[in-house]
C-alpha positions in Angstrom: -34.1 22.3 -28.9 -30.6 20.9 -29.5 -27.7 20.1 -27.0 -25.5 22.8 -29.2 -28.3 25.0 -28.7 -28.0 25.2 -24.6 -25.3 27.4 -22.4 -22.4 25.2 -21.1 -23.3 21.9 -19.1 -20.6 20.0 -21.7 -20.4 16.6 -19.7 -23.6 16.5 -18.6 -24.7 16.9 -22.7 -22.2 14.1 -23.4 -23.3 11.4 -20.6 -26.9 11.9 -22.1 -25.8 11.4 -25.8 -23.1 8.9 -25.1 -25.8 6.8 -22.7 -28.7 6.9 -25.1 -26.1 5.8 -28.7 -25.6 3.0 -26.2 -29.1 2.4 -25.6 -28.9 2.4 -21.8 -32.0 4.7 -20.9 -33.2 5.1 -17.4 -36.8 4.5 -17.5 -36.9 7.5 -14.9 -34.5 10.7 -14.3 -34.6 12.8 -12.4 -32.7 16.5 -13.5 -32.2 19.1 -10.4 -30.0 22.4 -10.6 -30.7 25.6 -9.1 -32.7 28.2 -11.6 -31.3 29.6 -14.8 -29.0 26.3 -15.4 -30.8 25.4 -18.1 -32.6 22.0 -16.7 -35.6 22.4 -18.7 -33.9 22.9 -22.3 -31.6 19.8 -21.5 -34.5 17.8 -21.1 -36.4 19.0 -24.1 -33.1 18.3 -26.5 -32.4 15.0 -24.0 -36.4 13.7 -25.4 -35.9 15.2 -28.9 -32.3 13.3 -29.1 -34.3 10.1 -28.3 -37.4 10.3 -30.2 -35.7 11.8 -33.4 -32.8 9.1 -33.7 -30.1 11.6 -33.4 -26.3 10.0 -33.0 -24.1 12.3 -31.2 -21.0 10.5 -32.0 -21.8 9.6 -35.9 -23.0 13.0 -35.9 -26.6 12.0 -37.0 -28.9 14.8 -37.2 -32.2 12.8 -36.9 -35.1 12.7 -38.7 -36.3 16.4 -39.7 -40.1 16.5 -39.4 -39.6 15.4 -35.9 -37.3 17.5 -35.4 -39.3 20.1 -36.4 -42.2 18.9 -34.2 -40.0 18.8 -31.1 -38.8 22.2 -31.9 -42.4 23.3 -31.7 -43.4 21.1 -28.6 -45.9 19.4 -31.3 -45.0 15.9 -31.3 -47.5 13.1 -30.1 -45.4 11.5 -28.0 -43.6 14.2 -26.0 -45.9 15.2 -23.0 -45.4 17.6 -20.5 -47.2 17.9 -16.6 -45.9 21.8 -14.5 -47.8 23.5 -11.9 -51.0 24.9 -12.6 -53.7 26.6 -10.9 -57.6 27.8 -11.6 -57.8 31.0 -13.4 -60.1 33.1 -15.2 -58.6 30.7 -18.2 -59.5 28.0 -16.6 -62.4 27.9 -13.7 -61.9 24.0 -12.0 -59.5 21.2 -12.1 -56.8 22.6 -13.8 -54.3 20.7 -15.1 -51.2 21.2 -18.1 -53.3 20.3 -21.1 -55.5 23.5 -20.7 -52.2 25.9 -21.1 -50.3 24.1 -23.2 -50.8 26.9 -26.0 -49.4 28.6 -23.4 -46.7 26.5 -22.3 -45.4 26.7 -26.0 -45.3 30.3 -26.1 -43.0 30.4 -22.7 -40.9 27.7 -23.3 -40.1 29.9 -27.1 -39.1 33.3 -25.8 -38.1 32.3 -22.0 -36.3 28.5 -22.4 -34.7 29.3 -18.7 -37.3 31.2 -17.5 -38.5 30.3 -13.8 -41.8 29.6 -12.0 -43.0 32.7 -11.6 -42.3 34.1 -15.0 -44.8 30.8 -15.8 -47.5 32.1 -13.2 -47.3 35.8 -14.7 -47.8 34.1 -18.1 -50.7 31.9 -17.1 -52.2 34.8 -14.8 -51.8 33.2 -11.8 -48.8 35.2 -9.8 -51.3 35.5 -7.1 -52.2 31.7 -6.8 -49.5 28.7 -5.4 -50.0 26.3 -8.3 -48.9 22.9 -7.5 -48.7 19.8 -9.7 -52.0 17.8 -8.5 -53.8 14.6 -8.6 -56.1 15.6 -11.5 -52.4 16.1 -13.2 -51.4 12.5 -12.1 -54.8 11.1 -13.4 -54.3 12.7 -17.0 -50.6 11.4 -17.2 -51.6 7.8 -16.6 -54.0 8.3 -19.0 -51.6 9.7 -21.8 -49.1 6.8 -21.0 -51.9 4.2 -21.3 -51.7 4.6 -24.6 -49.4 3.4 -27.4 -46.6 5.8 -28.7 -48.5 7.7 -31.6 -45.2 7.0 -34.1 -44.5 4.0 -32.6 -41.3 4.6 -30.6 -40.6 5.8 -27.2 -43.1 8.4 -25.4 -41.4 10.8 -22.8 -43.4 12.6 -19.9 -40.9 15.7 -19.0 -42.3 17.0 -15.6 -41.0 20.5 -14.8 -41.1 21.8 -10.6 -41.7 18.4 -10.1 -41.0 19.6 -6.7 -44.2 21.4 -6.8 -46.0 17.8 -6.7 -48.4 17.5 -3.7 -48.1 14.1 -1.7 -51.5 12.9 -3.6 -50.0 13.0 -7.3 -46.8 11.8 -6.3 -48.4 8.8 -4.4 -51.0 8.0 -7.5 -47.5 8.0 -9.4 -45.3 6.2 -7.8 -46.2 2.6 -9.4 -46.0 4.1 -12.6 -42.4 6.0 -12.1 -41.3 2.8 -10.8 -42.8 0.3 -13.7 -43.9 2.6 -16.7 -45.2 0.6 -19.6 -42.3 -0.3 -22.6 -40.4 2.3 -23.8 -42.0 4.9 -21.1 -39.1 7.2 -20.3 -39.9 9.7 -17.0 -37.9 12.9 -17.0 -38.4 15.4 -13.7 -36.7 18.4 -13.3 -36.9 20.0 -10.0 -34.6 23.1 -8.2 -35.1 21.6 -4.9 -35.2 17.4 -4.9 -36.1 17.2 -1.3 -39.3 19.1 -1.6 -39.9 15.3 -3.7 -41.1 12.3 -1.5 -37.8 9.6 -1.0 -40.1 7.2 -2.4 -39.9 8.3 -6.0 -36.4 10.2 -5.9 -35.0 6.2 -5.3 -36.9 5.2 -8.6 -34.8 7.9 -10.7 -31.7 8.2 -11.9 -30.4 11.7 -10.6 -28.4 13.7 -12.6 -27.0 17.3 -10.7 -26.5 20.6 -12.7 -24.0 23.1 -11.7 -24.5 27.2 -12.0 -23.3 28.1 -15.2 -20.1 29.8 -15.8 -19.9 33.4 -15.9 -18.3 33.4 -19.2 -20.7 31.7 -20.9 -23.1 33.8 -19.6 -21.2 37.1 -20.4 -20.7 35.4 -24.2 -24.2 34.4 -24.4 -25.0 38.0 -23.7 -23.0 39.6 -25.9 -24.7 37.9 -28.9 -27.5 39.2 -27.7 -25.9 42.4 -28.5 -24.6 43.4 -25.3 -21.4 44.9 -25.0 -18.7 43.0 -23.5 -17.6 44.9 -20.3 -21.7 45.5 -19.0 -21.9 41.5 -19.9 -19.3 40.6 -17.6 -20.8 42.8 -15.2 -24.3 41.2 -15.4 -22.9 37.5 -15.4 -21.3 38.2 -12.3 -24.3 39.5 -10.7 -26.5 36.7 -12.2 -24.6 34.3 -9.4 -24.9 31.3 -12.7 -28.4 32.4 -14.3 -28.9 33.3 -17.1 -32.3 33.9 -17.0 -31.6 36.2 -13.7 -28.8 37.4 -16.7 -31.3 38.4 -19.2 -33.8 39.9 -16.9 -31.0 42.2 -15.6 -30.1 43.1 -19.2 -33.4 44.4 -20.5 -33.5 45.9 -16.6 -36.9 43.9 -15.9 -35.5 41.8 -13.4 -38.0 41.4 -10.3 -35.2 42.1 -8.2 -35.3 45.6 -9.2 -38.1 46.1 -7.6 -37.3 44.3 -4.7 -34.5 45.7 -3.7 -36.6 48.8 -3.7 -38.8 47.6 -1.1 -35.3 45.8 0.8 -33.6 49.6 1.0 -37.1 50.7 2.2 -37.6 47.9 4.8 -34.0 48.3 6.0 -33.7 52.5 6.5 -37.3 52.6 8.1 -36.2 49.5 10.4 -33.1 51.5 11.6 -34.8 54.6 12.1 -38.1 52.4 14.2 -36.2 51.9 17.5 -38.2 54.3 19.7 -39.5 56.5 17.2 -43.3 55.5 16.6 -43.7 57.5 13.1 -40.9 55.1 11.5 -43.1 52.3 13.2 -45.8 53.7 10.9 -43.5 53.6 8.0 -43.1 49.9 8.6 -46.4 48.7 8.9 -47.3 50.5 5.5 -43.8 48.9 4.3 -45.8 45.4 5.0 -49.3 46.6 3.7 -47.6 47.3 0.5 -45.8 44.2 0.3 -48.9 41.8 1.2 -50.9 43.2 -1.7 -49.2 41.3 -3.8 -49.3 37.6 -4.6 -47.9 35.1 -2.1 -45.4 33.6 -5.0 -44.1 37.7 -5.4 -43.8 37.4 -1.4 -41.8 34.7 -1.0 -39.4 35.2 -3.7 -38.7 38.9 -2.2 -38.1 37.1 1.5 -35.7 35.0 -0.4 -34.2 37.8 -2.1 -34.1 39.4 1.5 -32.1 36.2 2.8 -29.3 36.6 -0.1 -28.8 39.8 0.6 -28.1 39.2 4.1 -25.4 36.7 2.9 -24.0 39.4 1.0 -23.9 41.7 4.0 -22.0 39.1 6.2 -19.2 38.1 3.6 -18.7 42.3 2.9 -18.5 42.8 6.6 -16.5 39.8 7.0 -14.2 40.8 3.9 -14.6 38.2 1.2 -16.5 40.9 -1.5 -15.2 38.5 -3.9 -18.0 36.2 -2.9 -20.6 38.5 -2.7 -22.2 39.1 -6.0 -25.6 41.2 -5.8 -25.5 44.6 -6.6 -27.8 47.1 -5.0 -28.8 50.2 -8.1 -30.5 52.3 -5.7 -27.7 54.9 -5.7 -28.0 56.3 -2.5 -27.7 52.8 -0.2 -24.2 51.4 0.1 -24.0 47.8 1.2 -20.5 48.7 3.0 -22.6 51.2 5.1 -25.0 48.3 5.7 -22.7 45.1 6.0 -21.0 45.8 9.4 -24.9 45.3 11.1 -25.3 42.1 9.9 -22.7 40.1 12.2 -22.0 36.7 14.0 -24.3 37.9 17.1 -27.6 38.3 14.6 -27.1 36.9 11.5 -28.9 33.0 12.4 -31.7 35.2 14.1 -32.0 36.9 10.9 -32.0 34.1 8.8 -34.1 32.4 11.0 -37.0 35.0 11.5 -37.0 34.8 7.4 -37.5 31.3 7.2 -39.9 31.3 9.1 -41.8 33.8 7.2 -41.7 32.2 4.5 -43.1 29.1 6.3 -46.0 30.8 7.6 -46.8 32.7 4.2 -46.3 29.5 2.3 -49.4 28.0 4.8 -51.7 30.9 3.8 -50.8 33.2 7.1 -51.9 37.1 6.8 -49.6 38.2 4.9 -49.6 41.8 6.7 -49.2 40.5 10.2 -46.6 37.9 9.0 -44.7 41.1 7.7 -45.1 43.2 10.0 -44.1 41.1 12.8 -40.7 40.4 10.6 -40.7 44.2 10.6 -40.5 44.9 14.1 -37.9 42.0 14.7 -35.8 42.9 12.4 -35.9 46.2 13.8 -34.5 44.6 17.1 -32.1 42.4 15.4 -30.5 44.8 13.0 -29.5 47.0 16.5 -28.1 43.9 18.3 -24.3 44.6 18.6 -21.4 42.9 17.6 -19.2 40.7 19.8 
Protein backbone atom coordinates (compact mmCIF):
# COMPACT_ATOMS: atom_id res chain seq x y z
CA UNK A 1 0.00 0.00 0.00
CA UNK A 2 1.21 3.42 -1.20
CA UNK A 3 0.25 7.03 -0.05
CA UNK A 4 -0.88 7.59 -4.00
CA UNK A 5 -2.77 4.56 -3.50
CA UNK A 6 -5.26 5.99 -0.65
CA UNK A 7 -8.53 8.50 -1.08
CA UNK A 8 -7.69 12.09 -0.20
CA UNK A 9 -6.05 12.87 3.39
CA UNK A 10 -3.19 15.07 1.22
CA UNK A 11 -1.65 16.88 4.33
CA UNK A 12 -1.90 14.24 6.56
CA UNK A 13 0.16 12.01 3.64
CA UNK A 14 2.70 14.81 3.46
CA UNK A 15 3.38 15.39 7.37
CA UNK A 16 4.16 11.55 7.42
CA UNK A 17 6.59 11.62 4.42
CA UNK A 18 8.00 15.01 5.14
CA UNK A 19 8.56 13.84 9.02
CA UNK A 20 10.02 10.46 8.35
CA UNK A 21 12.83 12.19 5.08
CA UNK A 22 13.63 14.15 8.11
CA UNK A 23 14.06 11.33 10.31
CA UNK A 24 11.91 12.57 13.22
CA UNK A 25 9.71 9.34 13.99
CA UNK A 26 7.54 9.19 16.97
CA UNK A 27 8.38 6.07 18.70
CA UNK A 28 4.40 5.87 19.22
CA UNK A 29 1.29 7.22 17.08
CA UNK A 30 -1.51 7.14 17.56
CA UNK A 31 -4.07 7.50 14.13
CA UNK A 32 -7.98 8.14 15.07
CA UNK A 33 -10.74 9.04 12.33
CA UNK A 34 -14.17 7.94 12.18
CA UNK A 35 -14.72 4.62 9.88
CA UNK A 36 -14.15 4.59 6.08
CA UNK A 37 -11.33 7.46 6.30
CA UNK A 38 -8.88 5.26 5.45
CA UNK A 39 -6.81 5.08 8.92
CA UNK A 40 -5.70 1.63 8.39
CA UNK A 41 -4.28 1.94 4.69
CA UNK A 42 -2.30 5.18 5.89
CA UNK A 43 -0.69 3.24 8.42
CA UNK A 44 0.23 0.28 6.25
CA UNK A 45 1.88 2.82 3.42
CA UNK A 46 3.07 5.08 6.66
CA UNK A 47 5.27 1.46 7.91
CA UNK A 48 5.97 0.41 4.21
CA UNK A 49 7.37 4.14 3.51
CA UNK A 50 9.73 3.57 6.51
CA UNK A 51 10.87 0.09 6.27
CA UNK A 52 11.30 0.26 2.30
CA UNK A 53 13.41 3.63 2.26
CA UNK A 54 11.04 5.46 0.17
CA UNK A 55 11.84 9.50 -0.24
CA UNK A 56 8.75 11.36 -0.91
CA UNK A 57 10.47 14.50 -1.87
CA UNK A 58 13.42 12.83 -4.08
CA UNK A 59 10.71 10.74 -5.33
CA UNK A 60 12.50 7.46 -4.16
CA UNK A 61 10.46 4.48 -4.86
CA UNK A 62 12.20 2.10 -2.22
CA UNK A 63 13.51 -1.01 -2.43
CA UNK A 64 11.19 -3.47 -4.53
CA UNK A 65 11.19 -6.83 -2.78
CA UNK A 66 10.06 -5.06 0.25
CA UNK A 67 7.86 -3.37 -1.33
CA UNK A 68 6.47 -6.33 -2.58
CA UNK A 69 6.43 -7.98 0.91
CA UNK A 70 4.63 -5.01 2.46
CA UNK A 71 2.17 -5.12 -0.37
CA UNK A 72 1.43 -8.68 0.70
CA UNK A 73 1.52 -8.08 4.57
CA UNK A 74 4.67 -10.64 4.41
CA UNK A 75 7.48 -8.78 5.73
CA UNK A 76 9.29 -9.88 9.00
CA UNK A 77 9.29 -6.93 10.63
CA UNK A 78 5.77 -5.45 10.02
CA UNK A 79 3.47 -6.98 12.84
CA UNK A 80 -0.04 -6.49 13.40
CA UNK A 81 -2.35 -7.00 16.96
CA UNK A 82 -6.82 -6.34 16.09
CA UNK A 83 -9.51 -7.83 18.01
CA UNK A 84 -10.02 -11.37 18.15
CA UNK A 85 -12.24 -13.85 19.69
CA UNK A 86 -12.43 -17.88 20.08
CA UNK A 87 -14.07 -19.53 17.23
CA UNK A 88 -14.53 -22.80 15.74
CA UNK A 89 -11.06 -21.61 14.03
CA UNK A 90 -9.65 -21.19 16.90
CA UNK A 91 -11.01 -22.92 20.39
CA UNK A 92 -8.77 -20.87 23.47
CA UNK A 93 -6.65 -17.84 23.73
CA UNK A 94 -7.01 -16.31 20.60
CA UNK A 95 -4.89 -13.90 19.62
CA UNK A 96 -3.84 -12.07 15.79
CA UNK A 97 -1.28 -14.64 14.73
CA UNK A 98 -3.92 -17.45 14.38
CA UNK A 99 -6.00 -15.27 11.57
CA UNK A 100 -3.38 -13.61 10.03
CA UNK A 101 -4.09 -15.70 6.70
CA UNK A 102 -7.02 -14.14 7.30
CA UNK A 103 -6.17 -10.77 8.15
CA UNK A 104 -4.38 -10.69 4.62
CA UNK A 105 -7.26 -11.72 2.71
CA UNK A 106 -9.49 -8.58 4.37
CA UNK A 107 -7.06 -6.11 4.35
CA UNK A 108 -6.76 -7.15 0.07
CA UNK A 109 -10.37 -6.85 -1.00
CA UNK A 110 -11.74 -4.53 2.01
CA UNK A 111 -8.57 -1.85 2.79
CA UNK A 112 -11.48 0.43 4.67
CA UNK A 113 -13.44 -2.16 5.67
CA UNK A 114 -14.76 -1.90 9.48
CA UNK A 115 -14.93 -4.12 12.56
CA UNK A 116 -17.66 -6.04 11.80
CA UNK A 117 -16.91 -6.78 8.12
CA UNK A 118 -13.60 -8.33 10.20
CA UNK A 119 -15.87 -10.43 12.73
CA UNK A 120 -18.08 -11.74 9.65
CA UNK A 121 -14.73 -12.71 8.02
CA UNK A 122 -13.23 -14.50 11.03
CA UNK A 123 -16.79 -16.02 11.98
CA UNK A 124 -17.26 -14.29 14.91
CA UNK A 125 -20.22 -11.50 14.28
CA UNK A 126 -21.79 -13.08 17.20
CA UNK A 127 -18.81 -12.70 19.72
CA UNK A 128 -17.34 -8.96 21.18
CA UNK A 129 -13.75 -9.55 20.30
CA UNK A 130 -11.48 -7.35 22.16
CA UNK A 131 -7.64 -6.93 21.89
CA UNK A 132 -6.42 -9.04 25.19
CA UNK A 133 -3.66 -9.76 27.43
CA UNK A 134 -2.61 -12.98 25.56
CA UNK A 135 -2.41 -10.25 22.49
CA UNK A 136 -0.11 -7.93 24.79
CA UNK A 137 2.00 -11.04 25.82
CA UNK A 138 2.67 -12.09 22.08
CA UNK A 139 3.61 -8.48 21.05
CA UNK A 140 6.32 -8.17 23.72
CA UNK A 141 7.43 -11.16 22.58
CA UNK A 142 7.68 -10.20 18.80
CA UNK A 143 9.41 -6.91 19.75
CA UNK A 144 11.88 -8.74 21.97
CA UNK A 145 13.45 -9.61 19.17
CA UNK A 146 15.84 -8.09 16.65
CA UNK A 147 14.42 -6.61 13.32
CA UNK A 148 14.62 -9.71 10.94
CA UNK A 149 16.34 -7.24 8.05
CA UNK A 150 17.98 -5.28 10.37
CA UNK A 151 16.06 -1.93 10.32
CA UNK A 152 13.05 -0.66 12.08
CA UNK A 153 10.14 -3.13 13.20
CA UNK A 154 6.58 -1.54 13.36
CA UNK A 155 3.65 -2.97 15.45
CA UNK A 156 0.30 -1.34 13.61
CA UNK A 157 -2.54 -2.00 16.13
CA UNK A 158 -5.94 -1.67 14.51
CA UNK A 159 -9.38 -0.86 17.14
CA UNK A 160 -6.83 -0.25 19.40
CA UNK A 161 -9.80 1.06 21.24
CA UNK A 162 -11.02 -2.46 21.57
CA UNK A 163 -7.93 -3.00 24.15
CA UNK A 164 -9.18 -4.24 27.56
CA UNK A 165 -7.57 -2.39 30.59
CA UNK A 166 -5.29 -5.69 31.13
CA UNK A 167 -3.35 -5.47 27.65
CA UNK A 168 -3.18 -1.86 27.70
CA UNK A 169 -1.68 -1.95 31.32
CA UNK A 170 0.98 -5.01 30.37
CA UNK A 171 1.72 -2.37 27.46
CA UNK A 172 2.17 0.67 28.67
CA UNK A 173 6.03 0.39 29.64
CA UNK A 174 6.64 -0.80 26.37
CA UNK A 175 4.50 2.13 24.33
CA UNK A 176 6.31 4.44 26.49
CA UNK A 177 10.12 2.94 26.06
CA UNK A 178 10.01 0.34 23.06
CA UNK A 179 13.39 -1.07 22.29
CA UNK A 180 15.62 0.89 19.29
CA UNK A 181 13.96 1.51 16.37
CA UNK A 182 10.46 0.13 17.83
CA UNK A 183 7.88 2.35 16.06
CA UNK A 184 4.06 1.90 17.77
CA UNK A 185 1.28 2.78 15.38
CA UNK A 186 -2.61 2.56 16.78
CA UNK A 187 -5.42 3.31 14.96
CA UNK A 188 -8.54 3.71 16.78
CA UNK A 189 -12.33 5.40 15.74
CA UNK A 190 -12.92 6.33 19.26
CA UNK A 191 -9.46 7.48 21.34
CA UNK A 192 -11.30 7.78 24.52
CA UNK A 193 -12.39 4.15 24.68
CA UNK A 194 -8.07 4.15 25.23
CA UNK A 195 -6.74 4.54 28.84
CA UNK A 196 -5.09 8.47 29.21
CA UNK A 197 -2.16 6.71 30.31
CA UNK A 198 -1.00 5.45 26.90
CA UNK A 199 -2.95 8.14 24.60
CA UNK A 200 -0.09 10.74 26.48
CA UNK A 201 2.75 8.40 25.21
CA UNK A 202 1.50 8.90 21.39
CA UNK A 203 1.75 11.24 19.05
CA UNK A 204 -1.96 11.80 17.83
CA UNK A 205 -2.61 12.50 14.51
CA UNK A 206 -6.78 13.25 13.60
CA UNK A 207 -8.38 12.16 10.24
CA UNK A 208 -11.16 14.00 8.75
CA UNK A 209 -14.35 12.29 6.72
CA UNK A 210 -13.32 12.15 3.29
CA UNK A 211 -14.62 14.47 0.70
CA UNK A 212 -17.61 13.53 -1.24
CA UNK A 213 -15.81 14.05 -4.45
CA UNK A 214 -13.24 11.83 -3.93
CA UNK A 215 -15.57 9.46 -2.97
CA UNK A 216 -17.91 9.99 -6.00
CA UNK A 217 -14.45 9.78 -8.24
CA UNK A 218 -13.20 6.81 -6.50
CA UNK A 219 -16.49 5.28 -7.40
CA UNK A 220 -16.72 6.01 -10.79
CA UNK A 221 -13.49 4.05 -11.53
CA UNK A 222 -15.09 1.52 -10.10
CA UNK A 223 -17.36 1.78 -12.99
CA UNK A 224 -20.12 3.63 -11.53
CA UNK A 225 -21.73 6.22 -13.31
CA UNK A 226 -21.24 9.66 -12.33
CA UNK A 227 -24.65 11.04 -11.25
CA UNK A 228 -25.55 7.47 -8.88
CA UNK A 229 -21.83 8.18 -7.49
CA UNK A 230 -22.57 11.54 -6.38
CA UNK A 231 -25.62 10.21 -4.98
CA UNK A 232 -23.92 7.42 -2.92
CA UNK A 233 -21.01 9.78 -1.68
CA UNK A 234 -23.46 11.94 -0.25
CA UNK A 235 -25.18 9.30 1.49
CA UNK A 236 -21.83 7.68 2.64
CA UNK A 237 -21.60 10.98 5.26
CA UNK A 238 -17.30 10.57 4.25
CA UNK A 239 -17.00 6.55 3.96
CA UNK A 240 -16.08 5.02 1.60
CA UNK A 241 -16.37 1.76 2.76
CA UNK A 242 -20.18 2.78 3.85
CA UNK A 243 -19.70 4.03 -0.16
CA UNK A 244 -18.90 0.72 -1.63
CA UNK A 245 -21.20 -1.29 0.41
CA UNK A 246 -24.06 0.97 -0.84
CA UNK A 247 -22.83 0.53 -4.40
CA UNK A 248 -22.90 -3.30 -4.69
CA UNK A 249 -26.38 -2.70 -2.41
CA UNK A 250 -24.84 -4.95 0.47
CA UNK A 251 -24.71 -2.33 2.87
CA UNK A 252 -25.85 -3.66 6.44
CA UNK A 253 -27.87 -0.63 6.57
CA UNK A 254 -30.15 -2.05 4.16
CA UNK A 255 -31.25 -4.31 6.22
CA UNK A 256 -31.49 -2.12 9.10
CA UNK A 257 -33.45 0.28 7.94
CA UNK A 258 -35.83 -2.56 7.34
CA UNK A 259 -36.12 -3.43 10.85
CA UNK A 260 -35.96 0.82 11.71
CA UNK A 261 -39.37 1.33 9.33
CA UNK A 262 -40.63 -1.82 11.16
CA UNK A 263 -39.84 -0.71 14.71
CA UNK A 264 -41.11 2.81 13.95
CA UNK A 265 -44.85 2.03 12.13
CA UNK A 266 -45.59 -0.84 14.79
CA UNK A 267 -44.37 1.80 17.64
CA UNK A 268 -46.96 4.34 16.37
CA UNK A 269 -49.67 2.02 15.90
CA UNK A 270 -48.81 0.24 19.93
CA UNK A 271 -50.42 3.15 21.94
CA UNK A 272 -53.46 1.25 23.27
CA UNK A 273 -53.79 -1.32 20.80
CA UNK A 274 -52.30 -4.61 22.36
CA UNK A 275 -51.92 -6.65 18.82
CA UNK A 276 -49.23 -3.85 17.72
CA UNK A 277 -47.75 -4.53 21.24
CA UNK A 278 -47.38 -8.03 19.89
CA UNK A 279 -45.84 -6.83 16.78
CA UNK A 280 -43.20 -5.16 18.91
CA UNK A 281 -42.11 -7.78 21.02
CA UNK A 282 -41.57 -10.06 17.90
CA UNK A 283 -39.88 -6.80 16.33
CA UNK A 284 -37.19 -7.43 19.42
CA UNK A 285 -37.22 -11.28 19.21
CA UNK A 286 -36.04 -10.86 15.72
CA UNK A 287 -33.60 -8.39 16.37
CA UNK A 288 -31.86 -10.24 19.54
CA UNK A 289 -31.27 -13.37 17.38
CA UNK A 290 -28.62 -11.89 16.11
CA UNK A 291 -25.13 -11.11 17.27
CA UNK A 292 -24.61 -8.45 19.90
CA UNK A 293 -21.90 -6.50 17.36
CA UNK A 294 -25.20 -6.68 14.56
CA UNK A 295 -27.24 -5.18 17.65
CA UNK A 296 -25.38 -2.47 18.44
CA UNK A 297 -24.41 -1.18 15.17
CA UNK A 298 -28.39 -1.16 14.26
CA UNK A 299 -28.99 0.99 17.71
CA UNK A 300 -26.37 3.23 16.30
CA UNK A 301 -27.89 3.31 13.04
CA UNK A 302 -31.27 3.98 14.99
CA UNK A 303 -29.49 7.14 16.73
CA UNK A 304 -28.38 8.70 13.17
CA UNK A 305 -31.50 8.42 11.91
CA UNK A 306 -33.05 10.23 14.67
CA UNK A 307 -30.47 13.11 13.83
CA UNK A 308 -31.73 13.03 10.48
CA UNK A 309 -35.34 13.29 11.60
CA UNK A 310 -34.60 16.47 13.80
CA UNK A 311 -32.50 18.51 11.16
CA UNK A 312 -35.61 17.54 8.39
CA UNK A 313 -38.10 18.67 10.89
CA UNK A 314 -36.08 21.55 11.85
CA UNK A 315 -35.32 22.43 8.08
CA UNK A 316 -31.62 21.99 7.47
CA UNK A 317 -32.14 18.75 4.81
CA UNK A 318 -28.92 19.90 3.63
CA UNK A 319 -27.36 18.28 6.65
CA UNK A 320 -29.18 15.28 6.65
CA UNK A 321 -27.62 12.71 4.49
CA UNK A 322 -29.20 9.05 4.98
CA UNK A 323 -31.59 7.89 2.65
CA UNK A 324 -34.34 5.58 3.60
CA UNK A 325 -35.08 2.80 0.05
CA UNK A 326 -38.03 1.41 1.62
CA UNK A 327 -40.42 3.24 -0.82
CA UNK A 328 -43.30 3.52 1.10
CA UNK A 329 -41.72 5.39 4.46
CA UNK A 330 -41.07 9.12 3.96
CA UNK A 331 -38.75 10.67 6.45
CA UNK A 332 -40.77 14.17 6.01
CA UNK A 333 -43.85 12.09 7.26
CA UNK A 334 -41.58 10.91 10.09
CA UNK A 335 -39.34 14.04 10.94
CA UNK A 336 -41.97 16.36 12.64
CA UNK A 337 -42.21 13.47 15.73
CA UNK A 338 -38.91 13.66 16.56
CA UNK A 339 -38.72 17.33 18.22
CA UNK A 340 -37.03 19.39 20.99
CA UNK A 341 -39.63 17.91 23.75
CA UNK A 342 -38.24 14.08 22.96
CA UNK A 343 -35.37 14.03 21.05
CA UNK A 344 -32.61 13.82 24.41
CA UNK A 345 -35.13 11.09 25.70
CA UNK A 346 -34.64 9.32 22.57
CA UNK A 347 -31.23 9.59 22.33
CA UNK A 348 -30.89 8.78 25.77
CA UNK A 349 -33.10 5.57 25.97
CA UNK A 350 -30.61 4.38 22.97
CA UNK A 351 -27.51 4.94 24.68
CA UNK A 352 -28.42 3.28 27.14
CA UNK A 353 -29.27 0.32 25.26
CA UNK A 354 -26.42 0.07 23.93
CA UNK A 355 -24.81 0.13 27.34
CA UNK A 356 -26.72 -2.62 28.68
CA UNK A 357 -26.27 -4.84 25.54
CA UNK A 358 -22.64 -4.06 25.34
CA UNK A 359 -22.56 -5.68 29.28
CA UNK A 360 -24.20 -8.94 28.09
CA UNK A 361 -28.02 -7.82 29.06
CA UNK A 362 -30.98 -9.97 27.41
CA UNK A 363 -30.96 -8.74 24.45
CA UNK A 364 -34.97 -9.33 24.03
CA UNK A 365 -35.89 -7.57 27.22
CA UNK A 366 -33.29 -4.76 26.51
CA UNK A 367 -35.34 -4.35 23.18
CA UNK A 368 -38.32 -4.64 24.02
CA UNK A 369 -38.26 -2.36 26.83
CA UNK A 370 -36.71 0.33 24.10
CA UNK A 371 -39.77 -0.71 22.25
CA UNK A 372 -42.38 0.27 24.50
CA UNK A 373 -40.55 3.61 25.42
CA UNK A 374 -40.16 4.60 22.25
CA UNK A 375 -43.60 4.02 21.79
CA UNK A 376 -44.36 6.71 24.54
CA UNK A 377 -41.76 8.97 23.38
CA UNK A 378 -42.51 9.04 19.68
CA UNK A 379 -46.32 10.34 20.84
CA UNK A 380 -44.90 13.11 23.28
CA UNK A 381 -45.99 16.38 21.59
CA UNK A 382 -44.17 19.27 20.46
CA UNK A 383 -43.80 22.56 22.37
Amino acid sequence: MLFEDILAQTHIKNHLAFSADAGRLPHAQLFVGPEGCGTLPMAVAYAQYILCGHQYNKNVPGDEACNLKCASLTHPDLHFAFPVANSAKVKSHAVSNHYMQDWRQFFKEQPYGNLFDWYRLIGVEKKQAQIGVDEAQDIVKKLSLKAYEGGYKIMIIWMADKMNVAASNKLLKLIEEPPEKTIFILVAEDEEQIIQTIRSRCQLLHFPALPEEAIANALVQEGIKREEALKIAHEANGNFNKALDLSHNDSEDLVFERWFVQWVRSAFKAKGNRAAVHELILWSEEVAKTGRETQKNFLRYCLAMMRQALLINYKVEELAYMRIHVDTFQMENFAPFVHENNIEDIVHELETAIFHIERNGNSKIILTDLSIKLTRLLHKKAA
